[in-house]
Amino acid sequence: MSKLAVPPSILDTDLYKLTMQQAVLQHFPSCQVSYRFTNRDRPHVVFSRACYESFASSVSKFNTLSLIPAERTWLSKACPFFNPQYLDFLENYRFKPDQVDIKFIPTQGDESDPQSQKGHIEITVTGPWVETILWETPLMACLSESYFAVDDVDWNYDGQEELAYEKGKTLLEAGCALSEFGTRRRRSYKNQDIVMKGLVKASQEIHGPGVLVGTSNTHLAHLHNIRPVGTIAHEWFMGLGALKGYENVHDLALDLWEQVYYPKSLLLALTDTFSSEAFYQSFVKSHERARRWDGLRQDSGDPFVYAERAREVYQTLGIDHTQKLVIYSDGLNVDKAVKLKKLTDEIGFKSSFGIGTFLTNDFKKASDGKEKSKPLNIVIKLASADGNPCVKISDEISKNTGDQATAEHIKKVFGLPSSA
């Protein structure tokens, strides 16, 4: 069996999982939730039983992880918005593998020879929100690493650092503010570390107008002495909607977030949980809140129309949009980021780019250096909160998740077109 894909640190996760955990600890410490895994390439991509067994075995070892004193000391300095009570909680936190249910559903192979079988993997996570919130990112990273260690082995690490360096060089020379966002769908921890070495080297050697802002991976930020970056994700809005209703979900989500983080930092709003247009309906009602929040994050839909629409929103509020930031984080590559940088400059926003899979899972097949070795397209999303279904209504229909009846209700609340 291949080496288990257990994270090297409890901080080997996206920073936004930690920032949201602190917010949940403060506001919803007793909320019970569930999460559900989706393989967006199903049924075309299947997993072997050996991959499933390696993955499940890795997950069973997550309870060995804990925040060590040196990590806590660094985290308190690098992220001063974490309060001592939360750091105490995180120091005592341990993953509970019994919160994760992993099933293998065979669709191919011989029943008499289980090891010949291939099929689908189903994953559900249940338990207190304040505990289970940390499962999403490492579970996805672990499954991807298991798949590429067991099922798809037609690749190698040759040239990965040089490739990351060249990508970083191009982006920095184009003036892009770049963050590495690739933990969840990385090929392996080893490769994400290699990519970070390439990007850091580029940032040290290329004296262009761009900047390497940091990485969403808190552990690698510590390891490479760069800034951990991340704020808020769809999960916060999804959970709030399920718990408190949808009529005022955006106002409530932003207000509760401010109670944790204002005026320290982290006021960057993700707009597309229930569609950006629904978000803007609420956003334009509070000039003072829009002024306080530093900017907006685009994560679905057409990024090339996003900045112009955001400018219209700020103009409606009488706010100078040139003092605001737009962060792009949806399926970016170098060419797309450079084009968006040029467009956003012309419109007048400050811009930043979070690039994930294109950095940490960009490979060619070893057997044919011209053919791409495709990454997995997987997600784990909040499915329920205190028994109420959680949904996401993206600016891109393929990213919609959750209960259809609840989604239709939300569309009525915000006057969005029905899919019926």
CSV table of C-alpha atoms in Angstrom, one decimal:
chain,number,residue,atom,x,y,z
A,1,MET,CA,0.0,0.0,0.0
A,2,SER,CA,1.2,3.5,-0.7
A,3,LYS,CA,2.3,5.9,2.0
A,4,LEU,CA,-0.6,7.3,3.9
A,5,ALA,CA,-1.7,10.9,3.0
A,6,VAL,CA,-1.9,12.2,6.6
A,7,PRO,CA,-1.3,16.0,6.8
A,8,PRO,CA,2.0,16.9,8.4
A,9,SER,CA,0.4,19.5,10.7
A,10,ILE,CA,-3.1,20.5,11.9
A,11,LEU,CA,-2.3,23.8,10.2
A,12,ASP,CA,-2.0,22.1,6.8
A,13,THR,CA,-5.4,23.6,5.8
A,14,ASP,CA,-6.9,26.8,4.4
A,15,LEU,CA,-6.7,29.8,6.7
A,16,TYR,CA,-10.4,30.6,6.0
A,17,LYS,CA,-11.3,27.3,7.8
A,18,LEU,CA,-9.6,28.6,10.9
A,19,THR,CA,-11.1,32.1,10.7
A,20,MET,CA,-14.6,30.6,10.2
A,21,GLN,CA,-14.0,28.2,13.1
A,22,GLN,CA,-13.3,31.1,15.4
A,23,ALA,CA,-16.5,32.8,14.2
A,24,VAL,CA,-18.5,29.6,14.8
A,25,LEU,CA,-17.0,29.2,18.2
A,26,GLN,CA,-18.1,32.7,19.2
A,27,HIS,CA,-21.6,32.6,17.6
A,28,PHE,CA,-22.8,29.0,17.1
A,29,PRO,CA,-20.8,26.7,19.5
A,30,SER,CA,-23.7,24.2,19.8
A,31,CYS,CA,-24.8,24.0,16.2
A,32,GLN,CA,-24.9,20.5,14.7
A,33,VAL,CA,-24.1,20.2,11.0
A,34,SER,CA,-23.4,17.7,8.2
A,35,TYR,CA,-21.2,17.9,5.1
A,36,ARG,CA,-21.4,16.0,1.9
A,37,PHE,CA,-18.8,15.1,-0.8
A,38,THR,CA,-19.4,15.6,-4.5
A,39,ASN,CA,-17.3,14.2,-7.3
A,40,ARG,CA,-18.1,16.6,-10.1
A,41,ASP,CA,-16.6,14.2,-12.7
A,42,ARG,CA,-18.9,11.4,-11.8
A,43,PRO,CA,-19.5,8.9,-13.4
A,44,HIS,CA,-16.4,9.3,-15.6
A,45,VAL,CA,-13.9,9.3,-12.8
A,46,VAL,CA,-14.0,6.3,-10.5
A,47,PHE,CA,-11.8,5.1,-7.6
A,48,SER,CA,-10.3,1.7,-7.0
A,49,ARG,CA,-11.0,-0.2,-3.8
A,50,ALA,CA,-7.3,0.2,-3.0
A,51,CYS,CA,-7.5,3.9,-3.3
A,52,TYR,CA,-10.6,3.9,-1.0
A,53,GLU,CA,-8.7,1.8,1.6
A,54,SER,CA,-5.7,4.0,1.5
A,55,PHE,CA,-7.8,7.1,1.9
A,56,ALA,CA,-9.9,5.7,4.7
A,57,SER,CA,-6.7,4.5,6.5
A,58,SER,CA,-5.2,8.0,6.2
A,59,VAL,CA,-8.3,9.6,7.6
A,60,SER,CA,-8.3,7.3,10.6
A,61,LYS,CA,-4.9,8.7,11.6
A,62,PHE,CA,-6.0,12.4,11.6
A,63,ASN,CA,-6.5,12.3,15.3
A,64,THR,CA,-2.7,12.2,15.8
A,65,LEU,CA,-2.6,15.9,14.7
A,66,SER,CA,-2.4,18.8,17.2
A,67,LEU,CA,-1.3,22.4,17.4
A,68,ILE,CA,2.2,22.4,18.9
A,69,PRO,CA,3.6,25.3,21.0
A,70,ALA,CA,5.8,26.7,18.2
A,71,GLU,CA,2.9,26.8,15.8
A,72,ARG,CA,0.7,28.5,18.3
A,73,THR,CA,3.4,31.2,19.0
A,74,TRP,CA,3.7,31.8,15.2
A,75,LEU,CA,0.0,31.8,14.6
A,76,SER,CA,-0.6,34.4,17.3
A,77,LYS,CA,1.9,36.7,15.7
A,78,ALA,CA,1.1,36.0,12.0
A,79,CYS,CA,-2.7,36.2,12.6
A,80,PRO,CA,-3.3,38.7,15.4
A,81,PHE,CA,-7.0,38.5,14.8
A,82,PHE,CA,-7.1,35.1,16.5
A,83,ASN,CA,-7.9,35.7,20.2
A,84,PRO,CA,-6.4,33.7,23.1
A,85,GLN,CA,-9.7,31.9,23.7
A,86,TYR,CA,-9.7,30.5,20.2
A,87,LEU,CA,-6.1,29.6,20.3
A,88,ASP,CA,-6.7,27.7,23.5
A,89,PHE,CA,-9.6,25.9,21.7
A,90,LEU,CA,-7.4,25.0,18.7
A,91,GLU,CA,-4.6,23.8,20.9
A,92,ASN,CA,-7.0,21.4,22.6
A,93,TYR,CA,-8.7,20.4,19.3
A,94,ARG,CA,-8.4,16.9,17.9
A,95,PHE,CA,-9.9,15.5,14.8
A,96,LYS,CA,-12.5,12.8,15.6
A,97,PRO,CA,-12.5,10.2,12.7
A,98,ASP,CA,-15.8,8.8,13.8
A,99,GLN,CA,-17.4,12.0,12.6
A,100,VAL,CA,-16.5,10.9,9.0
A,101,ASP,CA,-18.4,8.2,7.2
A,102,ILE,CA,-16.7,6.9,4.1
A,103,LYS,CA,-18.3,4.4,1.8
A,104,PHE,CA,-17.1,2.6,-1.3
A,105,ILE,CA,-19.8,1.8,-3.9
A,106,PRO,CA,-18.5,-0.7,-6.4
A,107,THR,CA,-19.6,-0.3,-10.1
A,108,GLN,CA,-16.9,-2.3,-11.9
A,109,GLY,CA,-14.9,-5.4,-11.3
A,110,ASP,CA,-15.4,-9.0,-9.9
A,111,GLU,CA,-17.5,-9.4,-6.7
A,112,SER,CA,-15.3,-12.4,-5.8
A,113,ASP,CA,-12.2,-10.3,-6.1
A,114,PRO,CA,-12.8,-7.1,-4.2
A,115,GLN,CA,-9.4,-5.7,-5.0
A,116,SER,CA,-10.3,-5.6,-8.7
A,117,GLN,CA,-13.3,-3.4,-8.0
A,118,LYS,CA,-13.7,0.3,-9.0
A,119,GLY,CA,-16.5,2.6,-8.0
A,120,HIS,CA,-17.6,5.7,-6.3
A,121,ILE,CA,-16.7,7.1,-2.9
A,122,GLU,CA,-19.3,8.7,-0.7
A,123,ILE,CA,-18.3,10.9,2.2
A,124,THR,CA,-20.4,12.5,4.9
A,125,VAL,CA,-19.2,14.4,8.0
A,126,THR,CA,-21.5,15.0,10.9
A,127,GLY,CA,-21.1,16.6,14.3
A,128,PRO,CA,-20.7,20.0,16.0
A,129,TRP,CA,-20.0,22.8,13.5
A,130,VAL,CA,-17.2,24.1,15.6
A,131,GLU,CA,-15.4,20.7,15.3
A,132,THR,CA,-16.4,19.4,11.9
A,133,ILE,CA,-15.5,22.6,10.1
A,134,LEU,CA,-11.9,21.6,9.9
A,135,TRP,CA,-12.5,18.4,8.0
A,136,GLU,CA,-13.3,19.8,4.5
A,137,THR,CA,-9.9,20.9,3.3
A,138,PRO,CA,-7.7,18.0,4.5
A,139,LEU,CA,-10.2,15.4,3.5
A,140,MET,CA,-10.2,16.7,-0.1
A,141,ALA,CA,-6.4,17.0,-0.2
A,142,CYS,CA,-6.1,13.5,1.3
A,143,LEU,CA,-8.4,12.0,-1.3
A,144,SER,CA,-6.6,13.7,-4.2
A,145,GLU,CA,-3.2,12.5,-2.9
A,146,SER,CA,-4.5,9.0,-2.4
A,147,TYR,CA,-6.0,8.9,-5.9
A,148,PHE,CA,-2.7,10.0,-7.5
A,149,ALA,CA,-0.7,7.6,-5.4
A,150,VAL,CA,-2.8,4.6,-6.2
A,151,ASP,CA,-5.1,5.0,-9.2
A,152,ASP,CA,-3.4,7.5,-11.5
A,153,VAL,CA,0.4,7.1,-11.3
A,154,ASP,CA,1.3,8.2,-14.9
A,155,TRP,CA,3.0,11.3,-13.7
A,156,ASN,CA,6.1,12.5,-11.8
A,157,TYR,CA,7.5,15.6,-10.1
A,158,ASP,CA,9.9,16.5,-12.9
A,159,GLY,CA,10.0,20.3,-13.5
A,160,GLN,CA,7.4,21.2,-11.0
A,161,GLU,CA,9.5,23.8,-9.2
A,162,GLU,CA,10.7,25.4,-12.5
A,163,LEU,CA,7.1,25.5,-13.8
A,164,ALA,CA,5.8,27.2,-10.6
A,165,TYR,CA,8.8,29.7,-10.9
A,166,GLU,CA,7.9,30.6,-14.5
A,167,LYS,CA,4.2,31.1,-13.6
A,168,GLY,CA,5.2,33.3,-10.7
A,169,LYS,CA,7.6,35.2,-12.9
A,170,THR,CA,5.0,35.9,-15.5
A,171,LEU,CA,2.4,37.0,-13.0
A,172,LEU,CA,4.8,39.2,-11.0
A,173,GLU,CA,6.1,40.9,-14.1
A,174,ALA,CA,2.5,41.6,-15.2
A,175,GLY,CA,1.9,43.4,-11.9
A,176,CYS,CA,-0.4,40.7,-10.3
A,177,ALA,CA,-0.8,40.4,-6.6
A,178,LEU,CA,-0.7,36.6,-6.3
A,179,SER,CA,-1.8,34.2,-3.6
A,180,GLU,CA,-1.5,30.4,-3.8
A,181,PHE,CA,-4.9,28.8,-3.1
A,182,GLY,CA,-4.2,25.2,-4.0
A,183,THR,CA,-4.5,23.0,-0.9
A,184,ARG,CA,-7.9,21.4,-1.5
A,185,ARG,CA,-7.1,19.8,-4.9
A,186,ARG,CA,-3.4,19.5,-4.8
A,187,ARG,CA,-1.7,16.4,-6.2
A,188,SER,CA,0.1,15.9,-3.0
A,189,TYR,CA,1.5,17.8,0.0
A,190,LYS,CA,5.0,17.3,-1.5
A,191,ASN,CA,4.0,19.1,-4.7
A,192,GLN,CA,2.3,22.0,-2.9
A,193,ASP,CA,5.6,22.5,-1.0
A,194,ILE,CA,7.6,22.3,-4.3
A,195,VAL,CA,5.2,24.9,-5.8
A,196,MET,CA,5.7,27.3,-2.9
A,197,LYS,CA,9.5,27.0,-3.2
A,198,GLY,CA,9.2,28.0,-6.9
A,199,LEU,CA,6.9,30.9,-6.1
A,200,VAL,CA,8.9,32.2,-3.2
A,201,LYS,CA,12.1,32.0,-5.4
A,202,ALA,CA,10.4,34.0,-8.1
A,203,SER,CA,9.2,36.6,-5.6
A,204,GLN,CA,12.8,37.0,-4.4
A,205,GLU,CA,14.4,37.3,-7.8
A,206,ILE,CA,11.8,39.1,-9.9
A,207,HIS,CA,11.7,42.8,-9.1
A,208,GLY,CA,8.6,43.6,-11.1
A,209,PRO,CA,5.4,45.5,-10.1
A,210,GLY,CA,3.7,42.3,-8.8
A,211,VAL,CA,3.9,40.8,-5.4
A,212,LEU,CA,3.5,37.3,-3.8
A,213,VAL,CA,0.9,38.1,-1.2
A,214,GLY,CA,1.0,34.7,0.5
A,215,THR,CA,-0.7,31.2,0.6
A,216,SER,CA,-4.0,30.0,1.9
A,217,ASN,CA,-2.1,27.0,3.5
A,218,THR,CA,-1.4,28.1,7.0
A,219,HIS,CA,1.3,25.4,7.6
A,220,LEU,CA,3.2,26.3,4.4
A,221,ALA,CA,3.0,30.0,5.2
A,222,HIS,CA,4.8,29.1,8.5
A,223,LEU,CA,7.3,26.9,6.7
A,224,HIS,CA,8.1,29.4,4.0
A,225,ASN,CA,7.9,32.5,6.2
A,226,ILE,CA,5.2,34.2,4.1
A,227,ARG,CA,1.8,35.5,4.9
A,228,PRO,CA,-1.2,33.2,5.4
A,229,VAL,CA,-4.2,34.6,3.5
A,230,GLY,CA,-7.9,33.9,3.7
A,231,THR,CA,-11.1,35.3,5.1
A,232,ILE,CA,-14.6,34.0,4.6
A,233,ALA,CA,-16.1,31.2,2.4
A,234,HIS,CA,-19.5,30.1,1.2
A,235,GLU,CA,-20.0,27.9,4.2
A,236,TRP,CA,-20.6,30.9,6.5
A,237,PHE,CA,-23.4,32.3,4.4
A,238,MET,CA,-24.9,28.8,3.8
A,239,GLY,CA,-24.9,28.0,7.5
A,240,LEU,CA,-26.4,31.3,8.5
A,241,GLY,CA,-29.2,31.0,5.9
A,242,ALA,CA,-30.1,27.5,7.1
A,243,LEU,CA,-30.1,28.7,10.8
A,244,LYS,CA,-31.6,32.1,10.5
A,245,GLY,CA,-33.5,32.3,7.2
A,246,TYR,CA,-32.7,34.0,4.0
A,247,GLU,CA,-34.5,37.4,3.9
A,248,ASN,CA,-31.6,39.1,5.8
A,249,VAL,CA,-28.9,36.4,5.4
A,250,HIS,CA,-26.3,38.7,3.9
A,251,ASP,CA,-26.7,41.5,6.4
A,252,LEU,CA,-26.6,39.0,9.3
A,253,ALA,CA,-23.6,37.1,7.9
A,254,LEU,CA,-21.5,40.3,7.5
A,255,ASP,CA,-22.6,41.8,10.8
A,256,LEU,CA,-21.7,38.7,12.8
A,257,TRP,CA,-18.4,38.5,11.0
A,258,GLU,CA,-17.6,42.0,11.9
A,259,GLN,CA,-18.4,41.3,15.6
A,260,VAL,CA,-15.5,38.8,15.5
A,261,TYR,CA,-13.0,40.7,13.2
A,262,TYR,CA,-13.7,44.4,12.9
A,263,PRO,CA,-11.6,46.6,13.0
A,264,LYS,CA,-8.7,44.2,12.9
A,265,SER,CA,-9.0,42.9,9.3
A,266,LEU,CA,-10.6,40.2,7.1
A,267,LEU,CA,-13.4,42.3,5.7
A,268,LEU,CA,-13.5,40.9,2.2
A,269,ALA,CA,-17.0,39.8,1.1
A,270,LEU,CA,-17.6,36.7,-1.0
A,271,THR,CA,-20.6,37.6,-3.1
A,272,ASP,CA,-21.9,34.5,-4.9
A,273,THR,CA,-23.3,32.1,-2.2
A,274,PHE,CA,-26.9,32.9,-3.3
A,275,SER,CA,-25.8,34.7,-6.5
A,276,SER,CA,-24.0,38.0,-6.6
A,277,GLU,CA,-27.1,39.9,-7.6
A,278,ALA,CA,-28.8,38.7,-4.4
A,279,PHE,CA,-25.8,39.8,-2.4
A,280,TYR,CA,-25.8,43.3,-4.0
A,281,GLN,CA,-29.5,43.7,-3.1
A,282,SER,CA,-28.5,43.7,0.5
A,283,PHE,CA,-25.1,45.3,0.1
A,284,VAL,CA,-26.5,48.6,-1.4
A,285,LYS,CA,-28.7,49.1,1.6
A,286,SER,CA,-25.9,49.9,4.0
A,287,HIS,CA,-23.5,52.6,2.9
A,288,GLU,CA,-21.5,52.4,6.1
A,289,ARG,CA,-21.0,48.7,5.9
A,290,ALA,CA,-19.9,48.9,2.3
A,291,ARG,CA,-17.5,51.6,3.2
A,292,ARG,CA,-16.0,49.5,6.0
A,293,TRP,CA,-15.5,46.3,4.0
A,294,ASP,CA,-12.3,46.4,2.0
A,295,GLY,CA,-13.6,44.7,-1.1
A,296,LEU,CA,-15.2,41.7,-2.8
A,297,ARG,CA,-14.3,38.2,-4.0
A,298,GLN,CA,-15.3,36.7,-7.3
A,299,ASP,CA,-15.6,32.9,-7.3
A,300,SER,CA,-18.1,31.9,-10.0
A,301,GLY,CA,-19.7,33.2,-13.2
A,302,ASP,CA,-18.0,35.4,-15.8
A,303,PRO,CA,-15.0,37.2,-14.1
A,304,PHE,CA,-14.7,39.6,-17.1
A,305,VAL,CA,-18.0,41.3,-16.2
A,306,TYR,CA,-17.6,41.2,-12.4
A,307,ALA,CA,-15.5,44.4,-11.9
A,308,GLU,CA,-17.8,46.5,-14.0
A,309,ARG,CA,-20.9,45.3,-12.1
A,310,ALA,CA,-19.1,45.9,-8.8
A,311,ARG,CA,-18.2,49.4,-9.9
A,312,GLU,CA,-21.9,50.1,-10.6
A,313,VAL,CA,-22.7,48.9,-7.1
A,314,TYR,CA,-20.2,51.2,-5.5
A,315,GLN,CA,-21.2,54.1,-7.6
A,316,THR,CA,-24.8,53.6,-6.5
A,317,LEU,CA,-23.5,53.9,-2.9
A,318,GLY,CA,-21.4,57.0,-3.7
A,319,ILE,CA,-18.3,55.1,-2.7
A,320,ASP,CA,-14.9,55.5,-4.5
A,321,HIS,CA,-14.4,52.1,-6.0
A,322,THR,CA,-10.7,52.8,-6.7
A,323,GLN,CA,-10.1,52.4,-3.0
A,324,LYS,CA,-11.6,48.9,-3.0
A,325,LEU,CA,-10.1,45.5,-3.8
A,326,VAL,CA,-11.5,42.8,-6.1
A,327,ILE,CA,-10.1,39.3,-5.5
A,328,TYR,CA,-10.5,36.7,-8.3
A,329,SER,CA,-10.3,33.0,-7.2
A,330,ASP,CA,-12.3,31.0,-9.7
A,331,GLY,CA,-10.4,28.5,-11.9
A,332,LEU,CA,-7.6,30.9,-12.7
A,333,ASN,CA,-4.5,30.3,-14.9
A,334,VAL,CA,-1.7,32.7,-15.8
A,335,ASP,CA,-3.3,34.0,-19.0
A,336,LYS,CA,-6.7,34.5,-17.4
A,337,ALA,CA,-5.2,36.3,-14.4
A,338,VAL,CA,-3.1,38.7,-16.6
A,339,LYS,CA,-6.1,39.6,-18.7
A,340,LEU,CA,-8.2,40.2,-15.7
A,341,LYS,CA,-5.5,42.3,-14.1
A,342,LYS,CA,-5.4,44.6,-17.2
A,343,LEU,CA,-9.2,44.8,-17.3
A,344,THR,CA,-9.5,45.6,-13.6
A,345,ASP,CA,-6.8,48.2,-13.8
A,346,GLU,CA,-8.8,49.9,-16.6
A,347,ILE,CA,-11.9,49.9,-14.5
A,348,GLY,CA,-10.0,51.3,-11.5
A,349,PHE,CA,-10.2,48.6,-8.8
A,350,LYS,CA,-7.2,47.2,-6.9
A,351,SER,CA,-7.0,43.5,-7.7
A,352,SER,CA,-5.6,40.3,-6.3
A,353,PHE,CA,-5.6,36.7,-7.6
A,354,GLY,CA,-6.0,33.5,-5.7
A,355,ILE,CA,-4.8,30.6,-7.9
A,356,GLY,CA,-5.3,27.0,-6.8
A,357,THR,CA,-5.4,23.9,-8.9
A,358,PHE,CA,-3.5,25.4,-11.8
A,359,LEU,CA,-0.5,25.8,-9.5
A,360,THR,CA,-0.7,22.6,-7.3
A,361,ASN,CA,-2.1,20.1,-9.7
A,362,ASP,CA,-0.8,21.0,-13.1
A,363,PHE,CA,0.9,17.9,-14.6
A,364,LYS,CA,1.5,16.1,-17.9
A,365,LYS,CA,1.4,12.4,-18.2
A,366,ALA,CA,4.8,10.8,-17.8
A,367,SER,CA,4.0,8.4,-20.7
A,368,ASP,CA,3.2,11.3,-23.0
A,369,GLY,CA,4.7,14.7,-22.1
A,370,LYS,CA,2.1,16.5,-24.2
A,371,GLU,CA,-1.1,15.1,-22.7
A,372,LYS,CA,-2.5,16.6,-19.5
A,373,SER,CA,-2.8,14.5,-16.4
A,374,LYS,CA,-6.2,15.8,-15.2
A,375,PRO,CA,-6.8,16.8,-11.6
A,376,LEU,CA,-9.8,15.6,-9.7
A,377,ASN,CA,-12.8,18.0,-9.7
A,378,ILE,CA,-14.2,17.5,-6.2
A,379,VAL,CA,-15.9,19.5,-3.5
A,380,ILE,CA,-17.2,19.0,0.1
A,381,LYS,CA,-20.0,21.4,1.0
A,382,LEU,CA,-22.1,22.1,4.1
A,383,ALA,CA,-25.3,20.0,3.7
A,384,SER,CA,-27.3,20.9,6.8
A,385,ALA,CA,-27.2,23.0,9.9
A,386,ASP,CA,-29.4,22.0,12.9
A,387,GLY,CA,-31.4,19.8,10.6
A,388,ASN,CA,-32.1,22.5,8.0
A,389,PRO,CA,-30.8,22.0,4.5
A,390,CYS,CA,-27.9,24.2,3.3
A,391,VAL,CA,-27.7,25.2,-0.4
A,392,LYS,CA,-25.5,27.3,-2.7
A,393,ILE,CA,-26.9,29.2,-5.7
A,394,SER,CA,-23.8,30.0,-7.6
A,395,ASP,CA,-23.2,32.5,-10.4
A,396,GLU,CA,-22.4,29.4,-12.4
A,397,ILE,CA,-25.1,26.8,-12.5
A,398,SER,CA,-22.7,23.8,-12.4
A,399,LYS,CA,-21.6,24.9,-9.0
A,400,ASN,CA,-25.0,24.8,-7.4
A,401,THR,CA,-25.4,22.4,-4.5
A,402,GLY,CA,-28.1,21.3,-2.0
A,403,ASP,CA,-31.8,20.8,-1.6
A,404,GLN,CA,-33.7,21.9,-4.7
A,405,ALA,CA,-36.9,23.0,-2.8
A,406,THR,CA,-34.8,25.2,-0.5
A,407,ALA,CA,-33.0,26.7,-3.6
A,408,GLU,CA,-36.3,27.5,-5.2
A,409,HIS,CA,-37.4,29.2,-2.0
A,410,ILE,CA,-34.3,31.3,-1.9
A,411,LYS,CA,-34.7,32.3,-5.6
A,412,LYS,CA,-38.2,33.6,-4.7
A,413,VAL,CA,-36.9,35.6,-1.8
A,414,PHE,CA,-34.4,37.4,-4.0
A,415,GLY,CA,-36.4,37.5,-7.1
A,416,LEU,CA,-34.1,35.2,-9.1
A,417,PRO,CA,-35.2,33.2,-12.1
A,418,SER,CA,-36.6,29.8,-11.2
A,419,SER,CA,-35.0,26.6,-12.7
A,420,ALA,CA,-38.4,24.9,-12.7
